[in-house]
Coordinates of C-alpha atoms in Angstrom, one line a residue:
Chain A
M847 CA 21.6 24.9 -25.1
L848 CA 20.5 26.8 -28.0
L849 CA 16.6 27.2 -27.3
K850 CA 15.0 26.1 -24.1
V851 CA 11.4 26.3 -23.7
E852 CA 9.4 25.9 -20.2
G853 CA 5.7 25.6 -19.6
L854 CA 4.8 27.2 -22.7
N855 CA 1.2 27.7 -23.5
T856 CA -0.4 28.9 -26.5
F857 CA -4.3 29.9 -27.4
Y858 CA -6.4 30.5 -30.1
G859 CA -9.1 32.3 -28.4
N860 CA -10.4 30.2 -25.8
L861 CA -9.2 27.2 -27.1
H862 CA -6.2 26.3 -25.3
A863 CA -3.7 24.6 -28.1
I864 CA -0.5 24.0 -26.6
W865 CA -0.3 22.8 -22.7
D866 CA 2.6 23.5 -20.9
I867 CA 4.9 22.6 -23.3
S868 CA 8.8 21.7 -22.4
L869 CA 11.5 21.3 -24.8
D870 CA 15.3 21.5 -25.3
V871 CA 17.1 22.4 -28.7
G872 CA 21.2 22.1 -28.7
E873 CA 23.3 23.7 -31.1
K874 CA 23.6 22.0 -34.3
E875 CA 20.9 19.4 -33.5
I876 CA 18.1 18.2 -35.7
V877 CA 14.9 18.1 -33.2
A878 CA 12.0 16.9 -34.5
L879 CA 8.4 17.6 -33.2
I880 CA 6.2 14.5 -34.2
G881 CA 2.5 13.7 -33.7
S882 CA -0.5 13.1 -35.7
N883 CA -3.3 15.9 -37.0
G884 CA -4.1 18.6 -34.5
A885 CA -1.3 17.8 -32.0
G886 CA -0.2 21.4 -31.9
K887 CA 3.1 21.0 -33.9
S888 CA 2.6 23.7 -36.0
T889 CA 1.3 26.1 -33.5
L890 CA 4.3 25.6 -31.3
L891 CA 6.5 26.4 -34.2
K892 CA 4.4 29.5 -35.1
T893 CA 4.7 30.4 -31.2
L894 CA 8.4 30.1 -31.3
A895 CA 8.6 32.0 -34.6
G896 CA 6.5 34.9 -33.0
C897 CA 3.4 34.4 -35.4
I898 CA 1.2 33.7 -32.6
P899 CA 1.5 35.2 -29.0
A900 CA 2.1 32.7 -26.2
R901 CA 0.3 33.2 -23.3
S902 CA 2.6 32.1 -20.7
G903 CA 5.7 29.8 -20.1
R904 CA 9.4 30.7 -20.5
V905 CA 11.6 31.0 -23.4
V906 CA 15.4 31.2 -23.3
Y907 CA 17.4 31.3 -26.3
R908 CA 21.0 31.4 -26.6
D909 CA 21.3 32.2 -22.7
E910 CA 18.8 35.2 -23.2
E911 CA 15.5 35.1 -21.9
L912 CA 12.8 36.5 -24.4
R913 CA 9.7 38.3 -23.1
L914 CA 6.8 36.9 -24.3
R915 CA 5.2 40.0 -25.1
H916 CA 8.4 40.9 -27.6
M917 CA 8.4 37.7 -29.3
R918 CA 7.3 39.1 -32.7
S919 CA 8.5 37.4 -36.0
D920 CA 10.4 40.5 -37.1
R921 CA 12.4 40.6 -33.6
L922 CA 13.1 36.8 -33.9
V923 CA 14.4 36.9 -37.6
K924 CA 16.9 39.3 -36.5
K925 CA 18.0 36.9 -33.6
G926 CA 18.3 34.1 -36.0
I927 CA 15.3 32.4 -35.5
V928 CA 13.9 31.8 -38.7
M929 CA 10.8 29.4 -39.8
A930 CA 10.0 28.3 -43.5
P931 CA 5.8 28.1 -43.2
E932 CA 3.9 24.9 -43.8
G933 CA 2.6 24.4 -47.5
R934 CA 6.2 26.2 -48.9
R935 CA 4.4 29.6 -49.5
V936 CA 6.3 31.2 -51.7
F937 CA 5.6 34.4 -53.5
P938 CA 4.3 32.9 -56.6
R939 CA 4.7 36.1 -58.5
L940 CA 8.1 37.2 -57.5
T941 CA 11.0 35.6 -59.1
V942 CA 13.1 33.1 -57.5
E943 CA 16.0 35.7 -56.8
N944 CA 13.3 38.2 -55.4
N945 CA 12.0 35.5 -53.4
L946 CA 15.4 34.7 -51.9
K947 CA 16.1 38.7 -51.4
M948 CA 13.0 38.8 -49.3
G949 CA 14.6 36.1 -47.1
A950 CA 17.2 38.4 -46.4
Y951 CA 15.0 41.5 -45.5
T952 CA 16.4 41.8 -42.1
R953 CA 20.1 41.8 -43.2
P954 CA 22.1 44.6 -44.7
K955 CA 22.4 44.3 -48.3
K956 CA 26.2 43.6 -48.1
E957 CA 25.6 40.2 -46.3
W958 CA 23.5 38.8 -49.1
T959 CA 26.2 37.6 -51.1
D960 CA 27.6 34.9 -49.0
S961 CA 24.4 33.8 -48.4
F962 CA 23.2 33.4 -52.3
T963 CA 26.3 31.6 -52.6
R964 CA 25.5 29.2 -49.8
V965 CA 21.9 28.5 -50.8
Y966 CA 22.7 28.4 -54.7
D967 CA 25.5 25.6 -53.6
L968 CA 22.9 23.7 -51.9
F969 CA 20.3 24.0 -54.3
P970 CA 22.0 24.4 -58.1
R971 CA 18.3 23.9 -59.3
L972 CA 17.6 27.4 -58.0
A973 CA 20.6 29.1 -59.4
E974 CA 19.5 27.6 -62.5
R975 CA 16.0 29.3 -62.2
R976 CA 16.7 32.4 -60.7
G977 CA 14.9 34.7 -62.9
Q978 CA 11.9 32.3 -63.2
M979 CA 8.8 33.2 -61.2
A980 CA 8.5 31.0 -58.1
G981 CA 4.8 30.1 -59.1
T982 CA 5.9 28.4 -62.2
L983 CA 8.3 25.9 -60.1
S984 CA 7.8 22.3 -59.5
G985 CA 6.5 21.1 -55.8
G986 CA 10.0 19.9 -54.9
E987 CA 11.5 23.2 -56.5
Q988 CA 9.0 25.4 -54.4
Q989 CA 10.1 23.6 -51.2
M990 CA 13.8 24.0 -51.9
L991 CA 13.1 27.9 -52.5
A992 CA 11.0 27.9 -49.1
I993 CA 13.9 26.2 -47.4
G994 CA 16.5 28.5 -49.3
R995 CA 14.8 31.9 -48.7
A996 CA 14.5 30.9 -45.0
L997 CA 18.5 30.1 -45.2
M998 CA 18.9 33.7 -46.5
G999 CA 18.1 35.0 -43.0
D1000 CA 21.4 33.2 -41.6
P1001 CA 19.3 31.6 -39.2
K1002 CA 20.9 29.8 -36.1
L1003 CA 17.6 28.1 -35.5
L1004 CA 15.6 27.0 -38.5
M1005 CA 12.2 25.8 -38.0
L1006 CA 10.8 23.9 -40.8
D1007 CA 7.0 23.0 -40.9
E1008 CA 6.3 19.9 -43.1
P1009 CA 8.7 20.2 -45.7
S1010 CA 8.0 16.7 -47.1
L1011 CA 4.3 17.9 -47.5
G1012 CA 3.0 16.7 -51.0
L1013 CA 6.4 15.4 -52.3
S1014 CA 7.1 12.2 -54.0
P1015 CA 9.1 9.9 -51.8
L1016 CA 12.1 10.4 -53.9
L1017 CA 12.1 14.1 -53.4
T1018 CA 11.1 13.5 -49.5
E1019 CA 14.3 11.8 -49.2
K1020 CA 16.3 14.3 -51.3
I1021 CA 14.8 17.3 -48.9
F1022 CA 15.8 15.3 -45.8
E1023 CA 19.2 14.9 -47.1
L1024 CA 19.6 18.6 -47.5
I1025 CA 18.3 19.3 -44.1
Q1026 CA 21.1 17.0 -42.6
Q1027 CA 23.6 19.2 -44.8
I1028 CA 22.2 22.3 -43.6
R1029 CA 22.9 20.7 -40.2
D1030 CA 26.2 19.8 -40.8
Q1031 CA 26.9 23.3 -41.8
G1032 CA 26.1 24.5 -38.4
T1033 CA 22.5 25.2 -38.4
T1034 CA 20.2 24.2 -35.7
I1035 CA 16.9 22.8 -37.1
L1036 CA 13.7 22.1 -35.5
L1037 CA 11.6 19.9 -37.6
V1038 CA 7.7 19.2 -37.7
E1039 CA 7.0 16.3 -39.6
Q1040 CA 3.8 14.1 -40.3
N1041 CA 6.2 11.6 -41.9
A1042 CA 7.6 10.9 -38.5
V1043 CA 9.8 7.8 -39.7
A1044 CA 11.5 10.0 -42.3
A1045 CA 12.1 12.7 -39.5
L1046 CA 13.0 10.6 -36.6
A1047 CA 15.8 8.9 -39.0
V1048 CA 17.5 12.0 -39.6
A1049 CA 16.9 13.9 -36.0
N1050 CA 19.1 13.5 -33.1
R1051 CA 16.1 14.3 -30.8
G1052 CA 12.6 13.9 -31.1
Y1053 CA 9.3 15.1 -29.2
V1054 CA 6.1 13.6 -29.7
L1055 CA 3.1 15.6 -29.4
K1056 CA -0.7 14.6 -28.7
V1057 CA -3.3 17.2 -28.2
G1058 CA -1.3 20.0 -27.0
H1059 CA 0.9 18.2 -24.7
V1060 CA 4.4 16.3 -24.9
V1061 CA 3.7 12.6 -24.5
Q1062 CA 7.2 11.2 -25.1
S1063 CA 10.6 12.4 -26.0
G1064 CA 14.0 10.6 -26.6
T1065 CA 16.6 10.5 -29.5
G1066 CA 15.5 10.0 -32.7
R1067 CA 16.6 6.1 -32.9
E1068 CA 14.9 5.4 -29.4
L1069 CA 11.5 6.9 -30.4
L1070 CA 11.9 5.2 -33.9
S1071 CA 12.5 1.9 -32.4
S1072 CA 9.6 2.1 -30.2
T1073 CA 6.8 0.3 -31.8
E1074 CA 4.4 1.4 -29.2
I1075 CA 5.1 5.1 -29.9
L1076 CA 4.7 4.8 -33.7
R1077 CA 1.4 2.7 -33.2
S1078 CA -0.2 4.9 -30.5
Y1079 CA 0.7 8.2 -31.9
L1080 CA 1.6 8.1 -35.1
G1081 CA -0.6 5.3 -36.4
T1082 CA 2.0 3.4 -38.0
Q1083 CA 2.6 -0.2 -38.0
Chain B
M502 CA 27.0 44.5 -69.4
Q503 CA 26.6 45.6 -73.3
R504 CA 23.2 46.6 -73.1
N505 CA 24.4 49.3 -70.4
K506 CA 26.4 50.9 -72.8
R507 CA 23.9 51.1 -75.5
F508 CA 22.6 54.8 -75.5
F509 CA 19.4 54.2 -78.1
D510 CA 17.9 51.6 -75.9
L511 CA 14.2 51.7 -76.3
K512 CA 13.5 51.3 -72.8
R513 CA 15.3 54.1 -71.9
I514 CA 14.5 56.3 -74.3
L515 CA 10.6 55.8 -74.6
P516 CA 9.9 57.0 -71.3
L517 CA 11.9 60.5 -72.0
L518 CA 10.2 60.5 -75.5
L519 CA 6.8 60.0 -73.7
A520 CA 7.5 62.6 -71.3
A521 CA 8.6 64.9 -74.2
A522 CA 5.1 64.4 -76.4
M523 CA 3.3 64.8 -72.9
Y524 CA 4.8 68.2 -72.5
A525 CA 4.7 69.1 -76.2
A526 CA 0.8 68.1 -76.8
P527 CA -0.7 70.8 -74.9
L528 CA 0.8 73.2 -77.2
A529 CA -1.5 72.0 -80.3
I530 CA -4.3 71.8 -78.0
T531 CA -6.5 75.1 -78.4
N532 CA -10.0 74.0 -77.5
Q533 CA -10.5 74.9 -73.7
Y534 CA -13.0 72.1 -73.0
V535 CA -10.3 69.4 -74.4
L536 CA -8.0 71.2 -72.1
R537 CA -10.2 70.8 -69.0
V538 CA -10.8 67.2 -69.8
C539 CA -6.9 66.6 -69.9
V540 CA -6.2 68.3 -66.3
Y541 CA -8.8 65.9 -65.0
V542 CA -7.2 63.1 -66.5
S543 CA -4.1 64.2 -64.7
I544 CA -5.6 64.6 -61.7
Y545 CA -7.4 61.3 -61.7
S546 CA -4.4 59.7 -63.0
I547 CA -2.7 60.5 -59.7
L548 CA -5.8 59.4 -57.8
A549 CA -5.6 56.0 -59.6
C550 CA -1.9 55.7 -59.3
S551 CA -1.8 56.3 -55.4
L552 CA -4.6 54.1 -54.8
N553 CA -2.7 51.4 -56.7
L554 CA 0.1 51.7 -54.5
I555 CA -2.3 50.2 -51.6
S556 CA -4.9 48.3 -53.5
G557 CA -2.9 47.2 -56.7
V558 CA 0.5 46.5 -55.5
C559 CA -0.3 45.8 -51.5
G560 CA -3.7 44.1 -52.0
Q561 CA -5.6 46.1 -49.8
V562 CA -8.8 47.0 -51.4
S563 CA -9.8 50.4 -50.0
M564 CA -13.1 52.2 -51.2
G565 CA -12.5 55.5 -49.4
H566 CA -9.7 57.0 -51.6
A567 CA -12.3 59.7 -52.5
A568 CA -12.2 60.7 -48.8
F569 CA -8.8 61.6 -49.0
Y570 CA -9.1 63.5 -52.2
G571 CA -11.5 65.6 -50.4
V572 CA -9.6 65.8 -47.1
G573 CA -6.9 67.3 -49.4
A574 CA -9.0 69.7 -51.1
Y575 CA -10.5 71.2 -48.5
T576 CA -7.2 71.6 -46.3
S577 CA -5.6 73.1 -49.3
A578 CA -8.6 75.6 -49.8
L579 CA -9.0 76.5 -46.2
I580 CA -5.4 77.4 -45.6
A581 CA -5.3 79.6 -48.9
L582 CA -8.7 81.1 -48.3
S583 CA -8.2 81.8 -44.3
F584 CA -4.0 82.7 -44.4
G585 CA -3.5 83.4 -47.8
L586 CA -0.2 81.0 -48.2
P587 CA 1.3 80.3 -51.5
W588 CA -0.1 77.1 -53.3
P589 CA 3.1 75.1 -53.0
I590 CA 2.5 75.3 -49.1
C591 CA -1.3 74.6 -49.5
L592 CA -0.4 71.6 -51.5
L593 CA 2.3 70.4 -48.9
A594 CA 0.0 70.9 -46.1
A595 CA -3.0 69.0 -48.2
G596 CA -0.5 66.0 -48.6
V597 CA 0.6 65.6 -45.0
L598 CA -2.5 66.3 -43.6
S599 CA -4.2 63.7 -45.9
A600 CA -1.2 61.3 -45.0
L601 CA -1.6 61.8 -41.3
V602 CA -5.7 61.1 -41.9
G603 CA -4.4 58.0 -43.5
L604 CA -2.0 57.0 -40.7
L605 CA -4.8 57.4 -38.2
I606 CA -7.5 55.5 -40.2
G607 CA -5.1 53.2 -41.6
T608 CA -3.9 51.7 -38.4
P609 CA -7.1 50.4 -36.8
A610 CA -8.4 49.5 -40.3
L611 CA -5.7 47.4 -41.8
R612 CA -5.6 45.1 -39.3
L613 CA -8.9 44.0 -41.0
Q614 CA -8.8 41.8 -44.2
G615 CA -10.8 41.5 -47.5
G616 CA -14.5 42.6 -47.4
Y617 CA -13.8 44.2 -43.8
L618 CA -11.4 46.4 -44.6
V619 CA -13.6 47.6 -47.7
I620 CA -16.8 47.8 -45.9
C621 CA -14.5 50.1 -43.1
T622 CA -12.9 52.4 -45.8
V623 CA -16.6 52.8 -47.2
G624 CA -17.5 53.7 -43.9
F625 CA -14.7 56.3 -43.6
N626 CA -15.7 57.6 -47.2
E627 CA -18.9 58.6 -46.1
L628 CA -18.1 59.9 -42.6
V629 CA -15.8 62.3 -44.1
R630 CA -18.4 63.2 -46.5
L631 CA -20.9 64.2 -43.7
I632 CA -18.2 66.2 -41.7
L633 CA -17.7 68.5 -44.7
L634 CA -21.3 68.7 -45.1
N635 CA -22.5 69.1 -41.7
W636 CA -19.5 71.3 -40.1
V637 CA -20.8 74.3 -41.4
S638 CA -18.9 76.8 -39.4
V639 CA -15.6 75.6 -41.3
T640 CA -16.6 73.9 -44.5
R641 CA -19.5 76.1 -45.0
G642 CA -21.6 72.8 -45.6
P643 CA -23.3 72.2 -48.7
M644 CA -22.6 75.7 -50.0
G645 CA -19.0 74.6 -50.3
L646 CA -16.1 76.8 -50.5
T647 CA -15.9 79.3 -53.4
N648 CA -13.0 82.0 -54.6
I649 CA -10.3 79.7 -53.7
P650 CA -7.0 81.5 -55.0
R651 CA -5.3 80.4 -58.2
P652 CA -1.9 79.0 -57.9
R653 CA 0.6 81.6 -58.4
F654 CA 4.1 81.5 -59.0
F655 CA 6.4 84.7 -58.7
G656 CA 3.5 87.0 -58.6
V657 CA 1.7 85.5 -61.5
A658 CA -1.5 83.6 -61.4
I659 CA -2.1 80.6 -63.1
H660 CA -5.2 81.1 -65.1
S661 CA -5.3 79.4 -68.8
G662 CA -6.5 76.0 -69.2
R663 CA -3.1 75.2 -70.7
Q664 CA -1.0 76.5 -67.9
Y665 CA -2.9 74.4 -65.3
L666 CA -2.6 71.4 -67.5
Y667 CA 1.1 71.7 -67.2
L668 CA 0.7 72.3 -63.7
S669 CA -1.0 69.0 -63.4
M670 CA 1.0 67.1 -65.8
T671 CA 4.1 68.2 -63.7
L672 CA 2.4 67.1 -60.5
L673 CA 1.4 63.8 -61.9
L674 CA 5.1 63.2 -63.3
I675 CA 6.6 63.8 -60.1
V676 CA 3.9 61.5 -58.2
Y677 CA 4.4 58.7 -61.1
I678 CA 8.2 58.7 -60.7
T679 CA 7.6 58.7 -57.0
L680 CA 5.8 55.9 -56.6
R681 CA 7.6 53.9 -59.6
N682 CA 10.6 54.4 -57.4
I683 CA 9.0 53.1 -54.4
L684 CA 7.6 49.9 -56.3
H685 CA 11.2 49.0 -57.3
S686 CA 12.7 49.6 -53.7
R687 CA 13.0 47.1 -51.0
F688 CA 9.7 48.6 -49.6
G689 CA 8.1 48.0 -53.1
R690 CA 9.0 44.9 -52.6
N691 CA 7.8 43.8 -49.1
L692 CA 4.4 45.4 -50.2
R693 CA 4.3 42.9 -53.1
A694 CA 5.2 40.0 -50.8
I695 CA 2.4 41.0 -48.4
K696 CA 0.2 41.0 -51.4
E697 CA 1.4 37.5 -52.4
D698 CA 1.1 35.8 -49.0
E699 CA 1.0 37.9 -45.5
T700 CA 2.1 34.9 -43.4
A701 CA 5.2 34.0 -45.5
A702 CA 6.2 38.1 -45.5
E703 CA 5.9 37.7 -41.6
T704 CA 8.0 34.8 -41.2
M705 CA 10.5 36.9 -43.3
G706 CA 10.7 39.2 -40.7
I707 CA 8.3 41.7 -42.5
R708 CA 6.4 44.0 -40.1
V709 CA 3.2 43.5 -42.3
H710 CA 1.0 45.6 -40.3
R711 CA 3.6 48.4 -40.6
E712 CA 4.2 48.4 -44.2
K713 CA 0.6 48.5 -45.0
V714 CA -0.2 51.5 -42.8
T715 CA 3.0 53.4 -44.5
A716 CA 1.7 52.3 -47.9
F717 CA -2.1 53.5 -47.2
A718 CA -0.7 56.9 -45.7
I719 CA 1.6 57.5 -48.8
A720 CA -1.2 56.9 -51.0
A721 CA -3.6 58.9 -49.0
G722 CA -1.3 61.8 -49.1
F723 CA -0.8 61.8 -53.1
A724 CA -4.5 61.5 -52.8
G725 CA -4.6 64.8 -50.9
M726 CA -2.1 66.4 -53.2
A727 CA -4.6 65.4 -56.1
G728 CA -7.3 67.1 -54.3
S729 CA -5.6 70.2 -53.6
M730 CA -4.9 70.4 -57.6
L731 CA -8.6 70.3 -58.2
A732 CA -9.5 73.0 -55.7
H733 CA -7.1 75.3 -57.0
Y734 CA -8.5 74.7 -60.6
M735 CA -12.2 74.3 -59.9
L736 CA -11.9 77.6 -57.5
Y737 CA -14.8 75.7 -56.1
I738 CA -15.4 72.7 -54.1
N739 CA -18.2 71.2 -52.2
P740 CA -18.9 67.8 -50.3
N741 CA -20.5 66.1 -53.4
L742 CA -17.1 66.1 -55.2
F743 CA -15.9 63.3 -52.7
I744 CA -18.6 60.9 -52.2
G745 CA -18.2 57.0 -51.9
D746 CA -19.5 56.8 -55.6
F747 CA -16.3 58.5 -56.8
S748 CA -14.0 56.0 -54.6
T749 CA -15.8 53.4 -56.7
T750 CA -14.7 55.1 -59.8
I751 CA -10.9 55.3 -58.5
L752 CA -10.9 51.7 -57.7
S753 CA -12.4 50.7 -61.2
M754 CA -9.1 52.6 -62.8
V755 CA -6.9 50.3 -60.8
V756 CA -8.5 47.6 -61.4
L757 CA -8.9 47.9 -65.1
G758 CA -5.5 49.1 -65.5
G759 CA -4.2 46.0 -63.9
M760 CA -3.4 45.9 -60.2
G761 CA -0.1 46.9 -59.7
S762 CA 0.4 48.5 -63.1
M763 CA 1.3 52.2 -62.6
P764 CA 1.3 52.8 -66.7
G765 CA -2.2 50.7 -66.5
S766 CA -3.7 53.1 -63.9
V767 CA -2.9 56.1 -66.0
A768 CA -4.2 54.3 -69.0
A769 CA -7.3 53.6 -67.5
A770 CA -7.6 57.1 -65.7
T771 CA -7.4 58.4 -69.3
L772 CA -10.1 56.1 -70.8
L773 CA -12.4 56.2 -67.7
T774 CA -12.4 60.1 -67.9
V775 CA -12.6 60.5 -71.6
I776 CA -15.4 58.0 -72.5
P777 CA -17.7 59.4 -70.4
E778 CA -17.1 62.9 -72.3
A779 CA -16.9 61.6 -75.7
L780 CA -20.7 59.9 -74.9
R781 CA -22.1 63.4 -74.0
E782 CA -23.8 63.7 -77.0
L783 CA -25.8 60.6 -76.5
D784 CA -27.4 62.6 -73.8
R785 CA -29.5 60.4 -71.2
Y786 CA -28.1 57.1 -72.5
R787 CA -24.5 57.9 -71.9
M788 CA -24.2 56.7 -68.3
L789 CA -26.0 53.5 -69.2
I790 CA -23.7 53.1 -72.4
Y791 CA -20.6 53.7 -70.0
G792 CA -21.8 51.4 -67.5
L793 CA -22.3 48.8 -70.4
M794 CA -18.6 49.8 -71.5
L795 CA -17.1 49.3 -68.1
I796 CA -18.5 45.8 -68.0
C797 CA -17.3 44.8 -70.9
M798 CA -14.0 46.0 -70.2
M799 CA -13.6 44.1 -67.0
L800 CA -14.8 41.0 -68.9
G801 CA -12.4 41.6 -71.4
K802 CA -9.7 41.5 -69.0
N803 CA -10.5 37.9 -68.0
I804 CA -10.1 36.7 -71.6
P805 CA -7.1 34.6 -71.7
W806 CA -5.9 36.4 -74.6
D807 CA -2.6 34.3 -75.1
T808 CA -5.1 31.6 -76.5
T809 CA -6.6 33.8 -79.0
P810 CA -5.1 34.2 -82.3
L811 CA -4.3 37.8 -81.6
G812 CA -2.5 36.7 -78.7
R813 CA -0.5 34.0 -80.3
A814 CA 0.7 36.3 -83.1
A815 CA 1.6 38.8 -80.2
A816 CA 3.4 36.1 -78.6
R817 CA 5.3 35.1 -82.0
L818 CA 6.4 38.8 -82.3
R819 CA 7.8 38.7 -78.9
G820 CA 9.5 35.6 -79.2
R821 CA 11.3 36.9 -82.3
V822 CA 12.4 40.1 -81.0
K823 CA 13.7 38.1 -77.9
I824 CA 15.6 35.8 -80.0
A825 CA 17.3 38.9 -82.2
R826 CA 18.2 40.6 -79.0
E827 CA 19.8 37.4 -77.8
S828 CA 21.7 36.9 -81.0
E829 CA 22.6 40.5 -80.6
H830 CA 24.2 40.1 -77.0
G831 CA 25.8 37.1 -78.5
G832 CA 24.2 34.7 -76.0
K833 CA 25.7 36.4 -72.9
D834 CA 23.5 38.9 -70.6

């Protein structure tokens, strides 16, 4: 097991956002976290990325228990837990190449070349536009850059927050293909997605969240075939 | 590759030519008043460039830069007056102490953002001014510190306007080159990333707060050095030189020069120092016109110049130069 979370609780001030959540992420899996707006998916991801402190619970990563107090993003990135935040959030006035360099921030320079090759192979479009300001890229290209930038940190666990947000169906399909490709290369992916059907179609396993609780879990196929889940929690027919 | 071999590359030669011109210019200036204005231009340029690091590059707007300038000036003057130490040591001490104060203030203050940070730094500036004004036993309060010794090198005291100008220009050059190198380093890239998007920077593993505080301390340190230069040039300092109004002036230099642009900061510092002097003849209308000019300049910055005939002509010219360069390199670069 790559990541094991037990009884995790996160608060925004007095607001209890994540309630006793437990989940497992196996090596080289795509695990999808799905749920409607305000279910706590992004909060859970941010907690695991060290952007929001967890108040209680247990997080075991590669057989090592992470102390909650020490879960800070810079330390987690060094350990190989990297998040591509929601809304792409590329650095608009840095070039594509400098954006990618920012992703490799915690790693020694001599290791950058392999990561650059990997990212440019996955996203040839970024190679073509390496000197261009990231803010001038199209939405899809920015999403590729956001994922590419996260890959530059050589993650063992890549956490993607809403990668299909604001993309056309065609581009969404392309992004999910790429996500599978990244998994096939050996990177484990924890995926938060509103587009539940697309996410569950590529996921090995999934967790359905509702108001900060896990209400259902199973393989992607199981969750996808349960019309009850799709209707009750995800608002699809 | 070809470009590296070119000796007469304008981009490489231009800074050297500018530096040479900068050092040759004082020889042609005989007017003491002009020399004095030039010394102020150098000192204010140091202040603007240093504030640019934290406010322009990193996006953390500070309105308390004059406080560090004051801490540096008083530190340097007091050390020189009390212990008679040579100026370079006073300069270093001023830089180090200001940087430490920057660290002390920046650590809690930089947890704040936007307007909150601005108010906090304004408060800090006022606090420093009041300390300088009321800690009479050390700072001599409103009377200020007098008889500050002139800088001495190998037993010779600097006293002419021209010598001071060379000294302040050299200090500016050192600060400028250091800041430029910082901007092009990994640390500089982190600061730009923080300005662009703090959350994204954090997810990259950048320790956002630590980087901000480091930049703040570096900026404060250089402001302290500028203060030391001022103290040993004016030979007299008082708390009124370091009030919040002056912090606003430094920030206007940064904004006018372009947030994040070091040459811009120097140009704006020059402009905003020279204009009030040039308007002296207008007597009481001076500051009124200066204020109006400042407003016009700031508004002028917001005009989308690229869409004006002037901007289009410039773009055409740039395009032509680029095409010429590409054909010269045979398309490979």
